[in-house]
């Protein structure tokens, strides 16, 4: 009888268990999806509430009235609002902003983080992935934010036209239909797509550069970033993106405020129709109307937003770390 050596009794290798790959979009930076949404919601609410008076001034500067248009500066617009409507007018529409900003920014940042994780392939220098992720985020968040943004702008310029948020919502629904809430959606997306592409790509690039030169960075790692880095990178990104996209913001304001308090009403909701009207009445300078308050809004707003967002994320990371070690 043939004998078998102990070497011939080696175990037969078994095929590895098959586990289909499952993409779980809930763990960028070790955070759960709901934590990204909460961080984004808090950041967006703080940002827009803090900068709301500047946004009101910008809206007044961009709204076209039937009377001949004259150049209006920030100080002139501010004095006009205070003189004719009182200081409280600077905050008219803030509740509409509050209702829209929180949910919209929850969608905005969570979509951005998930998209960035899977598009960048873990490469922090992939500016194209950051830009595309920003575009994906804005398409989703604008669908949430546009209706309340329209209500907010009508309340900002409509002195006494509406009694409040829900009166505006009800009257628009009865008199103009549901589509009025999304009259500017295409323009908003066309404006915010390049805005967020520039914004996120600039933010990630400036943040990366500041991390390399920051004296706070001793060991190397995201935890060493201070709020000053977030704020500086956010301000640079917000200011640049705001200036680049001002013409489309003017068009958006026209579409959202048409027919309110003497503002022009357009025969169609086409962007080209609004562009032609602005050029006819005010020339090319009309497309830049409000660029300075828009930049003054978005630079500090982005600084507030990003520093708040990154801080809340860090708090959640600490909480998750403590729970994992417990």
CSV table of N, CA, C and O in Angstrom, one decimal, residues 112-176:
chain,number,residue,atom,x,y,z
A,112,UNK,N,-21.7,66.9,-1.2
A,112,UNK,CA,-20.3,67.3,-1.5
A,112,UNK,C,-19.3,66.3,-1.0
A,112,UNK,O,-18.4,65.8,-1.7
A,113,UNK,N,-19.5,66.0,0.3
A,113,UNK,CA,-18.5,65.1,1.0
A,113,UNK,C,-18.5,63.7,0.3
A,113,UNK,O,-17.5,63.1,0.1
A,114,UNK,N,-19.8,63.2,0.1
A,114,UNK,CA,-19.9,61.8,-0.5
A,114,UNK,C,-19.3,61.8,-1.9
A,114,UNK,O,-18.6,60.9,-2.3
A,115,UNK,N,-19.7,62.8,-2.7
A,115,UNK,CA,-19.2,62.9,-4.1
A,115,UNK,C,-17.7,63.1,-4.1
A,115,UNK,O,-17.0,62.4,-4.9
A,116,UNK,N,-17.1,63.9,-3.3
A,116,UNK,CA,-15.7,64.1,-3.2
A,116,UNK,C,-14.9,62.8,-2.9
A,116,UNK,O,-13.9,62.5,-3.5
A,117,UNK,N,-15.5,62.1,-2.0
A,117,UNK,CA,-14.8,60.8,-1.5
A,117,UNK,C,-14.7,59.9,-2.7
A,117,UNK,O,-13.6,59.3,-2.9
A,118,UNK,N,-15.7,59.7,-3.5
A,118,UNK,CA,-15.7,58.7,-4.5
A,118,UNK,C,-15.2,59.2,-5.9
A,118,UNK,O,-14.7,58.4,-6.7
A,119,UNK,N,-15.2,60.5,-6.1
A,119,UNK,CA,-14.7,61.0,-7.4
A,119,UNK,C,-13.2,61.3,-7.3
A,119,UNK,O,-12.5,61.2,-8.3
A,120,UNK,N,-12.7,61.7,-6.1
A,120,UNK,CA,-11.3,62.0,-6.0
A,120,UNK,C,-10.4,60.8,-5.8
A,120,UNK,O,-9.2,60.9,-6.0
A,121,UNK,N,-11.0,59.7,-5.5
A,121,UNK,CA,-10.2,58.5,-5.2
A,121,UNK,C,-9.2,58.6,-4.1
A,121,UNK,O,-8.1,58.0,-4.1
A,122,UNK,N,-9.5,59.5,-3.2
A,122,UNK,CA,-8.6,59.7,-2.0
A,122,UNK,C,-7.4,60.7,-2.3
A,122,UNK,O,-6.6,60.9,-1.5
A,123,UNK,N,-7.4,61.3,-3.5
A,123,UNK,CA,-6.4,62.3,-3.9
A,123,UNK,C,-6.8,63.7,-3.4
A,123,UNK,O,-7.7,64.3,-4.0
A,124,UNK,N,-6.2,64.2,-2.4
A,124,UNK,CA,-6.6,65.6,-1.9
A,124,UNK,C,-6.2,66.7,-2.9
A,124,UNK,O,-6.7,67.8,-2.7
A,125,UNK,N,-5.4,66.4,-3.9
A,125,UNK,CA,-5.0,67.4,-4.9
A,125,UNK,C,-5.9,67.4,-6.2
A,125,UNK,O,-5.6,68.1,-7.1
A,126,UNK,N,-6.9,66.6,-6.2
A,126,UNK,CA,-7.8,66.5,-7.4
A,126,UNK,C,-8.8,67.6,-7.4
A,126,UNK,O,-10.0,67.5,-7.0
A,127,UNK,N,-8.4,68.7,-8.0
A,127,UNK,CA,-9.3,69.9,-8.0
A,127,UNK,C,-10.5,69.7,-8.9
A,127,UNK,O,-11.6,70.2,-8.7
A,128,UNK,N,-10.3,68.9,-10.0
A,128,UNK,CA,-11.5,68.6,-10.9
A,128,UNK,C,-12.6,67.8,-10.1
A,128,UNK,O,-13.7,68.1,-10.3
A,129,UNK,N,-12.2,66.9,-9.3
A,129,UNK,CA,-13.1,66.1,-8.5
A,129,UNK,C,-13.8,67.1,-7.5
A,129,UNK,O,-15.1,66.9,-7.3
A,130,UNK,N,-13.1,68.0,-6.9
A,130,UNK,CA,-13.7,68.9,-6.0
A,130,UNK,C,-14.7,69.8,-6.7
A,130,UNK,O,-15.8,70.1,-6.2
A,131,UNK,N,-14.4,70.3,-7.9
A,131,UNK,CA,-15.3,71.1,-8.7
A,131,UNK,C,-16.6,70.4,-9.1
A,131,UNK,O,-17.7,70.9,-8.9
A,132,UNK,N,-16.4,69.2,-9.6
A,132,UNK,CA,-17.6,68.4,-10.0
A,132,UNK,C,-18.4,68.0,-8.8
A,132,UNK,O,-19.7,68.0,-8.9
A,133,UNK,N,-17.8,67.7,-7.7
A,133,UNK,CA,-18.6,67.4,-6.5
A,133,UNK,C,-19.4,68.6,-6.0
A,133,UNK,O,-20.5,68.5,-5.6
A,134,UNK,N,-18.8,69.8,-6.2
A,134,UNK,CA,-19.6,71.0,-5.9
A,134,UNK,C,-20.8,71.2,-6.7
A,134,UNK,O,-21.8,71.6,-6.3
A,135,UNK,N,-20.6,70.9,-8.0
A,135,UNK,CA,-21.7,71.0,-9.0
A,135,UNK,C,-22.8,70.0,-8.6
A,135,UNK,O,-24.0,70.4,-8.6
A,136,UNK,N,-22.5,68.8,-8.3
A,136,UNK,CA,-23.5,67.8,-7.9
A,136,UNK,C,-24.2,68.3,-6.6
A,136,UNK,O,-25.4,68.1,-6.5
A,137,UNK,N,-23.5,68.9,-5.7
A,137,UNK,CA,-24.1,69.3,-4.5
A,137,UNK,C,-25.1,70.5,-4.7
A,137,UNK,O,-26.1,70.5,-4.1
A,138,UNK,N,-24.7,71.4,-5.6
A,138,UNK,CA,-25.6,72.5,-5.8
A,138,UNK,C,-26.9,72.2,-6.6
A,138,UNK,O,-27.9,72.8,-6.3
A,139,UNK,N,-26.8,71.2,-7.5
A,139,UNK,CA,-28.0,70.8,-8.2
A,139,UNK,C,-29.0,70.3,-7.2
A,139,UNK,O,-30.2,70.5,-7.3
A,140,UNK,N,-28.5,69.5,-6.3
A,140,UNK,CA,-29.4,68.9,-5.3
A,140,UNK,C,-29.9,69.9,-4.3
A,140,UNK,O,-31.1,70.0,-4.0
A,141,UNK,N,-29.1,70.7,-3.8
A,141,UNK,CA,-29.5,71.7,-2.7
A,141,UNK,C,-30.3,72.8,-3.3
A,141,UNK,O,-31.2,73.3,-2.6
A,142,UNK,N,-30.1,73.2,-4.5
A,142,UNK,CA,-30.9,74.3,-5.1
A,142,UNK,C,-32.4,73.9,-5.3
A,142,UNK,O,-33.3,74.7,-5.2
A,143,UNK,N,-32.6,72.6,-5.5
A,143,UNK,CA,-34.0,72.1,-5.6
A,143,UNK,C,-34.7,72.3,-4.3
A,143,UNK,O,-35.9,72.5,-4.2
A,144,UNK,N,-34.0,72.2,-3.2
A,144,UNK,CA,-34.6,72.4,-1.8
A,144,UNK,C,-34.7,73.9,-1.5
A,144,UNK,O,-35.7,74.3,-0.9
A,145,UNK,N,-33.7,74.7,-1.9
A,145,UNK,CA,-33.6,76.1,-1.4
A,145,UNK,C,-34.3,77.1,-2.3
A,145,UNK,O,-34.8,78.1,-1.7
A,146,UNK,N,-34.4,76.8,-3.6
A,146,UNK,CA,-35.0,77.8,-4.5
A,146,UNK,C,-36.4,78.4,-4.1
A,146,UNK,O,-36.6,79.6,-4.1
A,147,UNK,N,-37.3,77.6,-3.7
A,147,UNK,CA,-38.7,78.1,-3.3
A,147,UNK,C,-38.6,79.1,-2.2
A,147,UNK,O,-39.2,80.2,-2.2
A,148,UNK,N,-37.8,78.8,-1.1
A,148,UNK,CA,-37.8,79.7,0.0
A,148,UNK,C,-36.9,80.9,-0.3
A,148,UNK,O,-37.1,82.0,0.3
A,149,UNK,N,-35.9,80.8,-1.2
A,149,UNK,CA,-35.1,81.9,-1.6
A,149,UNK,C,-36.0,82.9,-2.4
A,149,UNK,O,-35.8,84.1,-2.2
A,150,UNK,N,-36.9,82.4,-3.2
A,150,UNK,CA,-37.8,83.3,-3.9
A,150,UNK,C,-38.7,84.0,-2.9
A,150,UNK,O,-38.9,85.3,-3.0
A,151,UNK,N,-39.3,83.3,-1.9
A,151,UNK,CA,-40.1,84.0,-0.9
A,151,UNK,C,-39.3,85.0,-0.1
A,151,UNK,O,-39.7,86.1,0.2
A,152,UNK,N,-38.0,84.6,0.2
A,152,UNK,CA,-37.2,85.6,1.0
A,152,UNK,C,-36.9,86.9,0.2
A,152,UNK,O,-37.0,88.0,0.8
A,153,UNK,N,-36.6,86.8,-1.1
A,153,UNK,CA,-36.4,88.0,-1.9
A,153,UNK,C,-37.6,88.8,-2.1
A,153,UNK,O,-37.5,90.1,-2.1
A,154,UNK,N,-38.8,88.2,-2.2
A,154,UNK,CA,-40.0,89.0,-2.3
A,154,UNK,C,-40.3,89.7,-1.0
A,154,UNK,O,-40.8,90.9,-1.1
A,155,UNK,N,-40.0,89.1,0.1
A,155,UNK,CA,-40.3,89.8,1.4
A,155,UNK,C,-39.2,90.9,1.6
A,155,UNK,O,-39.6,91.9,2.2
A,156,UNK,N,-38.0,90.7,1.1
A,156,UNK,CA,-37.0,91.7,1.2
A,156,UNK,C,-37.4,93.0,0.5
A,156,UNK,O,-37.1,94.1,1.1
A,157,UNK,N,-37.9,93.0,-0.7
A,157,UNK,CA,-38.2,94.2,-1.4
A,157,UNK,C,-39.7,94.6,-1.4
A,157,UNK,O,-40.0,95.8,-1.7
A,158,UNK,N,-40.5,93.7,-0.9
A,158,UNK,CA,-42.0,94.0,-1.0
A,158,UNK,C,-42.4,94.7,0.3
A,158,UNK,O,-43.0,94.0,1.2
A,159,UNK,N,-42.2,96.0,0.4
A,159,UNK,CA,-42.6,96.7,1.7
A,159,UNK,C,-44.1,96.7,1.9
A,159,UNK,O,-44.8,97.4,1.2
A,160,UNK,N,-44.6,95.8,2.8
A,160,UNK,CA,-46.0,95.7,3.0
A,160,UNK,C,-46.8,94.9,2.0
A,160,UNK,O,-48.0,94.7,2.2
A,161,UNK,N,-46.1,94.4,1.0
A,161,UNK,CA,-46.8,93.6,0.0
A,161,UNK,C,-47.3,92.3,0.6
A,161,UNK,O,-48.4,91.8,0.3
A,162,UNK,N,-46.5,91.7,1.5
A,162,UNK,CA,-46.9,90.4,2.1
A,162,UNK,C,-46.8,90.6,3.6
A,162,UNK,O,-46.0,91.3,4.2
A,163,UNK,N,-47.7,89.9,4.3
A,163,UNK,CA,-47.7,89.9,5.8
A,163,UNK,C,-46.6,89.1,6.4
A,163,UNK,O,-46.3,89.3,7.6
A,164,UNK,N,-46.2,88.1,5.7
A,164,UNK,CA,-45.1,87.2,6.3
A,164,UNK,C,-44.8,86.1,5.3
A,164,UNK,O,-45.3,86.1,4.2
A,165,UNK,N,-44.1,85.1,5.8
A,165,UNK,CA,-43.7,84.0,5.0
A,165,UNK,C,-44.8,83.2,4.4
A,165,UNK,O,-44.9,83.0,3.2
A,166,UNK,N,-45.8,82.8,5.3
A,166,UNK,CA,-46.8,81.9,4.8
A,166,UNK,C,-47.9,82.7,4.0
A,166,UNK,O,-48.5,82.1,3.1
A,167,UNK,N,-48.0,84.0,4.3
A,167,UNK,CA,-48.9,84.8,3.4
A,167,UNK,C,-48.3,84.9,2.0
A,167,UNK,O,-49.1,84.8,1.0
A,168,UNK,N,-47.0,85.1,1.9
A,168,UNK,CA,-46.4,85.1,0.6
A,168,UNK,C,-46.5,83.8,-0.1
A,168,UNK,O,-46.8,83.7,-1.3
A,169,UNK,N,-46.3,82.7,0.6
A,169,UNK,CA,-46.4,81.3,0.0
A,169,UNK,C,-47.8,81.1,-0.5
A,169,UNK,O,-48.0,80.7,-1.7
A,170,UNK,N,-48.8,81.4,0.3
A,170,UNK,CA,-50.2,81.2,-0.1
A,170,UNK,C,-50.6,82.1,-1.3
A,170,UNK,O,-51.2,81.6,-2.2
A,171,UNK,N,-50.2,83.3,-1.3
A,171,UNK,CA,-50.6,84.2,-2.4
A,171,UNK,C,-49.9,83.9,-3.7
A,171,UNK,O,-50.5,83.9,-4.8
A,172,UNK,N,-48.6,83.5,-3.6
A,172,UNK,CA,-47.9,83.1,-4.8
A,172,UNK,C,-48.6,81.8,-5.4
A,172,UNK,O,-48.8,81.7,-6.6
A,173,UNK,N,-48.9,80.9,-4.5
A,173,UNK,CA,-49.6,79.7,-5.0
A,173,UNK,C,-50.9,79.9,-5.7
A,173,UNK,O,-51.2,79.4,-6.7
A,174,UNK,N,-51.7,80.8,-5.1
A,174,UNK,CA,-53.0,81.1,-5.7
A,174,UNK,C,-52.9,81.9,-6.9
A,174,UNK,O,-53.6,81.7,-7.9
A,175,UNK,N,-52.0,83.0,-6.9
A,175,UNK,CA,-52.0,83.9,-8.0
A,175,UNK,C,-51.1,83.5,-9.2
A,175,UNK,O,-51.3,83.9,-10.4
A,176,UNK,N,-50.0,82.8,-8.9
A,176,UNK,CA,-49.1,82.5,-9.9
A,176,UNK,C,-48.8,81.0,-10.2
A,176,UNK,O,-48.2,80.6,-11.2
